Amino acid sequence: MSFGELLITFYIFILAVFVGFEVISKVPPTLHTPLMSGSNAISGITIVGALIATGDSNTSTTLIGCAAVIFAMINVVGGYAVTDRMLKMFKKK
Amino acid sequence: MRENIINLSYLISAILFIIGLKMLSSPKTARPGNFYSSFGMLIAICATLLDKHIVSFHFIIIGLIIGSIIGAFLAITVKMTQMPQMVGLLNGYGGLASALVAVSEYMSHYHNQTLYGITTTTITLIIGAITFTGSVMAYAKLEGLVSGQPITYPFQKTLNLLQFFVIVGGSIFLCIHPQSFIWFIVVGVISFILGCLLVLPIGGADMPVVICLLNSYSGMAGCAAGFILSNYCLIITGALVGASGIILTQIMCKAMNRSMTNVMFGAFGKVDSSSIDKTKAVTVQGYTPDDALVILENASLVIIVPGYGMAVSQAQHNVRELADILEKKGATVKYAIHPVAGRMPGHMNILLAEANVPYEKLYEMDNINPEFERADAALVIGANDVTNPAAKNNPKSPIYGMPILEVEKAKTVIFLKRSMAPGFAGIENELFLMPKTMMLFGDAKDTVVKLVNLLK
């Protein structure tokens, strides 16, 4: 990776951190638990790396990748489903 | 061409994640927001499957199915009171997945490591591993498998510091000699151990901070994995989650008036027993629900202060029933929510939402505090430290400076409490001795049920 590419990667990273701070600080305390489980589900995005490791032509990583897919998927499905279950309960009078 | 479609899909996913989080800023839009976010995840997964590096799908399909079934099972069966454990555990799985991605990346590039590759791989491994075991330990503490009390032993900090240095030293060595498989394992294993040991000395009342921090770590682990793969979608998403965890951590620390370092390394709650004045043994008069009945029947404003005790005894539905009856009798009922009530941010809010309490009746600390002086009764259900006036009056108290709910200003304070045992911080609460305080001892749920029956 060239220095230029690395720099762009860092640009994206830094901007994303700022967007994160902006967006999250507007979430009211009443929704903090769903925020945690929801953002938790999003962090299951690491499944992208897990999928590539599993399906790669290099078979030595298949099993480790498969384990990673399982755990990331628990995180994704469990996180979104439980968040939905919680948000369903928030009602006005 | 295929590459472009994949990258475009990743961009759409990232946008959907941001929109999803943004819609969480109101309970009205939160649910569709969560749906958009999950749709973004589906797009990211499908796009990845188009990647030309993926040649075999058997294990992918197996992994996706097993993971989905376990995840769905957990989400459906978990009780709302167990939500802190659940979130803790899910954080851990995310961290473990990132750590495993790091291991597989290390193996597949074993013979042609670049400095960039080995650096990012090692960082991902370390953060992922610490997140995993730290979360498992937090889960064990919250579930009661390990004592919720801070666990300390001699040379604890020295030992942790030593491990930290081994990890740092090992990582530097690894970056210089990427083929040193032994050091890769050493760094990984010690990171796993360190994650466990870092959470061990942290008490149950500090769990909100730990869960937030681990949430942030799981995002950072994903972000680091994004750096290994040079995948912008992972980097953006990981950074979002990392930022979210950090913000919540800050809010929690502020609500306890403590610094991050103090929470992480202070072994709070381990109060030196010699500092508690045992000569001043006082007996507190216990009241009966009948005594409380007189107060509640004639009250026009009742403020309910829920705490972890309500979660433990699963009393939220009965509390709502009690509030309904009081409202029928003409009283106004409001709920005062301290930011660190319970074991995770927003813990009380979801329990009360489960019991169909409209969220407009839940008030944050700063909004409800001026109302206590007008309240005829403050009904404290399983909360203690968050109401302790020592936080304002006693500079020697370990919780001095922590913002509290000012229940002492109410005309009568009714405490539902299991026993006279001090709260989690191990501090006496002077409120218990005040003349206007009524102590109702017993399980919170039983007491609330008794009150409901009497009021009927």
mmCIF file of C-alpha atoms in Angstrom, chain B residues 261-386:
data_model
loop_
_atom_site.group_PDB
_atom_site.id
_atom_site.type_symbol
_atom_site.label_atom_id
_atom_site.label_comp_id
_atom_site.label_asym_id
_atom_site.label_seq_id
_atom_site.Cartn_x
_atom_site.Cartn_y
_atom_site.Cartn_z
ATOM 1 C CA THR B 261 -8.928 5.483 34.819
ATOM 2 C CA ASN B 262 -10.643 5.434 38.182
ATOM 3 C CA VAL B 263 -13.348 3.083 36.899
ATOM 4 C CA MET B 264 -10.885 0.793 35.150
ATOM 5 C CA PHE B 265 -8.212 0.589 37.813
ATOM 6 C CA GLY B 266 -9.808 1.882 41.014
ATOM 7 C CA ALA B 267 -11.388 -1.406 42.179
ATOM 8 C CA PHE B 268 -14.249 0.766 43.399
ATOM 9 C CA GLY B 269 -16.703 -0.715 45.844
ATOM 10 C CA LYS B 270 -13.927 -2.433 47.698
ATOM 11 C CA VAL B 271 -14.389 -0.162 50.670
ATOM 12 C CA ASP B 272 -11.821 -0.519 53.355
ATOM 13 C CA SER B 273 -13.891 -2.026 56.163
ATOM 14 C CA SER B 274 -11.937 -0.088 58.780
ATOM 15 C CA SER B 275 -13.267 3.165 57.333
ATOM 16 C CA ILE B 276 -16.845 2.203 58.189
ATOM 17 C CA ASP B 277 -17.644 3.277 61.696
ATOM 18 C CA LYS B 278 -19.080 0.170 63.266
ATOM 19 C CA THR B 279 -19.528 1.722 66.720
ATOM 20 C CA LYS B 280 -22.396 3.729 65.340
ATOM 21 C CA ALA B 281 -24.658 0.722 65.006
ATOM 22 C CA VAL B 282 -28.064 2.141 64.328
ATOM 23 C CA THR B 283 -31.348 0.376 64.073
ATOM 24 C CA VAL B 284 -33.642 1.503 61.373
ATOM 25 C CA GLN B 285 -37.309 1.170 61.968
ATOM 26 C CA GLY B 286 -39.033 -0.945 59.355
ATOM 27 C CA TYR B 287 -42.489 0.129 58.249
ATOM 28 C CA THR B 288 -45.267 -1.946 56.741
ATOM 29 C CA PRO B 289 -47.033 -1.412 53.418
ATOM 30 C CA ASP B 290 -50.057 -0.165 55.418
ATOM 31 C CA ASP B 291 -48.028 2.802 56.625
ATOM 32 C CA ALA B 292 -47.033 3.627 53.071
ATOM 33 C CA LEU B 293 -50.638 3.273 51.953
ATOM 34 C CA VAL B 294 -51.704 6.308 53.959
ATOM 35 C CA ILE B 295 -49.126 8.449 52.204
ATOM 36 C CA LEU B 296 -49.770 7.135 48.715
ATOM 37 C CA GLU B 297 -53.569 7.361 48.913
ATOM 38 C CA ASN B 298 -53.469 11.088 49.546
ATOM 39 C CA ALA B 299 -50.551 11.944 47.285
ATOM 40 C CA SER B 300 -50.983 14.211 44.309
ATOM 41 C CA LEU B 301 -47.476 13.813 42.886
ATOM 42 C CA VAL B 302 -45.546 10.571 43.239
ATOM 43 C CA ILE B 303 -42.081 10.195 41.734
ATOM 44 C CA ILE B 304 -40.884 6.636 41.223
ATOM 45 C CA VAL B 305 -37.133 6.068 41.301
ATOM 46 C CA PRO B 306 -36.287 2.638 39.877
ATOM 47 C CA GLY B 307 -32.920 0.965 40.294
ATOM 48 C CA TYR B 308 -31.174 -2.326 39.753
ATOM 49 C CA GLY B 309 -33.289 -3.901 42.510
ATOM 50 C CA MET B 310 -36.366 -3.496 40.316
ATOM 51 C CA ALA B 311 -34.608 -5.364 37.519
ATOM 52 C CA VAL B 312 -33.445 -8.160 39.830
ATOM 53 C CA SER B 313 -36.913 -8.836 41.188
ATOM 54 C CA GLN B 314 -38.536 -8.248 37.759
ATOM 55 C CA ALA B 315 -40.986 -5.842 39.366
ATOM 56 C CA GLN B 316 -41.457 -3.520 36.370
ATOM 57 C CA HIS B 317 -44.945 -4.786 35.461
ATOM 58 C CA ASN B 318 -46.167 -4.500 39.050
ATOM 59 C CA VAL B 319 -44.691 -1.021 39.306
ATOM 60 C CA ARG B 320 -46.706 0.034 36.280
ATOM 61 C CA GLU B 321 -49.818 -1.475 37.836
ATOM 62 C CA LEU B 322 -49.157 0.511 40.997
ATOM 63 C CA ALA B 323 -48.710 3.697 38.964
ATOM 64 C CA ASP B 324 -51.969 3.034 37.082
ATOM 65 C CA ILE B 325 -53.910 2.731 40.336
ATOM 66 C CA LEU B 326 -52.342 5.879 41.753
ATOM 67 C CA GLU B 327 -53.262 7.736 38.573
ATOM 68 C CA LYS B 328 -56.843 6.491 38.808
ATOM 69 C CA LYS B 329 -56.948 7.949 42.286
ATOM 70 C CA GLY B 330 -55.966 11.298 40.829
ATOM 71 C CA ALA B 331 -52.225 11.379 41.465
ATOM 72 C CA THR B 332 -49.611 12.322 38.915
ATOM 73 C CA VAL B 333 -46.888 9.691 38.566
ATOM 74 C CA LYS B 334 -43.482 10.414 37.109
ATOM 75 C CA TYR B 335 -40.403 8.247 36.809
ATOM 76 C CA ALA B 336 -36.944 9.604 37.616
ATOM 77 C CA ILE B 337 -34.166 7.825 35.740
ATOM 78 C CA HIS B 338 -30.582 8.239 36.883
ATOM 79 C CA PRO B 339 -28.094 7.746 34.039
ATOM 80 C CA VAL B 340 -26.322 4.899 35.841
ATOM 81 C CA ALA B 341 -29.387 3.200 37.319
ATOM 82 C CA GLY B 342 -29.162 -0.482 36.468
ATOM 83 C CA ARG B 343 -26.304 -2.228 34.781
ATOM 84 C CA MET B 344 -26.169 -0.518 31.403
ATOM 85 C CA PRO B 345 -27.160 2.837 29.900
ATOM 86 C CA GLY B 346 -30.908 2.954 29.373
ATOM 87 C CA HIS B 347 -31.487 -0.273 31.324
ATOM 88 C CA MET B 348 -34.441 1.139 33.318
ATOM 89 C CA ASN B 349 -35.959 2.658 30.197
ATOM 90 C CA ILE B 350 -36.269 -0.647 28.371
ATOM 91 C CA LEU B 351 -37.669 -2.411 31.436
ATOM 92 C CA LEU B 352 -40.351 0.233 31.863
ATOM 93 C CA ALA B 353 -41.016 0.222 28.130
ATOM 94 C CA GLU B 354 -41.531 -3.530 28.397
ATOM 95 C CA ALA B 355 -44.132 -2.834 31.083
ATOM 96 C CA ASN B 356 -45.886 -0.411 28.679
ATOM 97 C CA VAL B 357 -44.948 2.749 30.545
ATOM 98 C CA PRO B 358 -45.086 5.574 27.959
ATOM 99 C CA TYR B 359 -41.630 7.052 27.497
ATOM 100 C CA GLU B 360 -42.910 10.609 28.089
ATOM 101 C CA LYS B 361 -43.331 9.744 31.770
ATOM 102 C CA LEU B 362 -39.649 8.941 32.149
ATOM 103 C CA TYR B 363 -37.629 11.980 33.189
ATOM 104 C CA GLU B 364 -33.905 12.513 33.111
ATOM 105 C CA MET B 365 -32.128 13.581 36.265
ATOM 106 C CA ASP B 366 -31.785 17.296 35.467
ATOM 107 C CA ASN B 367 -35.445 17.616 34.511
ATOM 108 C CA ILE B 368 -36.911 15.800 37.486
ATOM 109 C CA ASN B 369 -34.716 17.108 40.299
ATOM 110 C CA PRO B 370 -36.561 20.458 40.636
ATOM 111 C CA GLU B 371 -39.845 18.545 40.993
ATOM 112 C CA PHE B 372 -38.929 16.529 44.082
ATOM 113 C CA GLU B 373 -39.783 19.360 46.450
ATOM 114 C CA ARG B 374 -43.335 19.357 45.124
ATOM 115 C CA ALA B 375 -43.640 15.584 45.388
ATOM 116 C CA ASP B 376 -45.687 14.077 48.192
ATOM 117 C CA ALA B 377 -43.794 10.840 47.935
ATOM 118 C CA ALA B 378 -40.630 9.597 46.316
ATOM 119 C CA LEU B 379 -40.932 5.860 45.851
ATOM 120 C CA VAL B 380 -37.438 4.399 45.572
ATOM 121 C CA ILE B 381 -37.556 0.876 44.195
ATOM 122 C CA GLY B 382 -34.286 -0.984 44.478
ATOM 123 C CA ALA B 383 -32.047 2.057 44.075
ATOM 124 C CA ASN B 384 -29.634 3.314 46.693
ATOM 125 C CA ASP B 385 -26.379 5.029 45.800
ATOM 126 C CA VAL B 386 -27.974 7.237 43.136
#
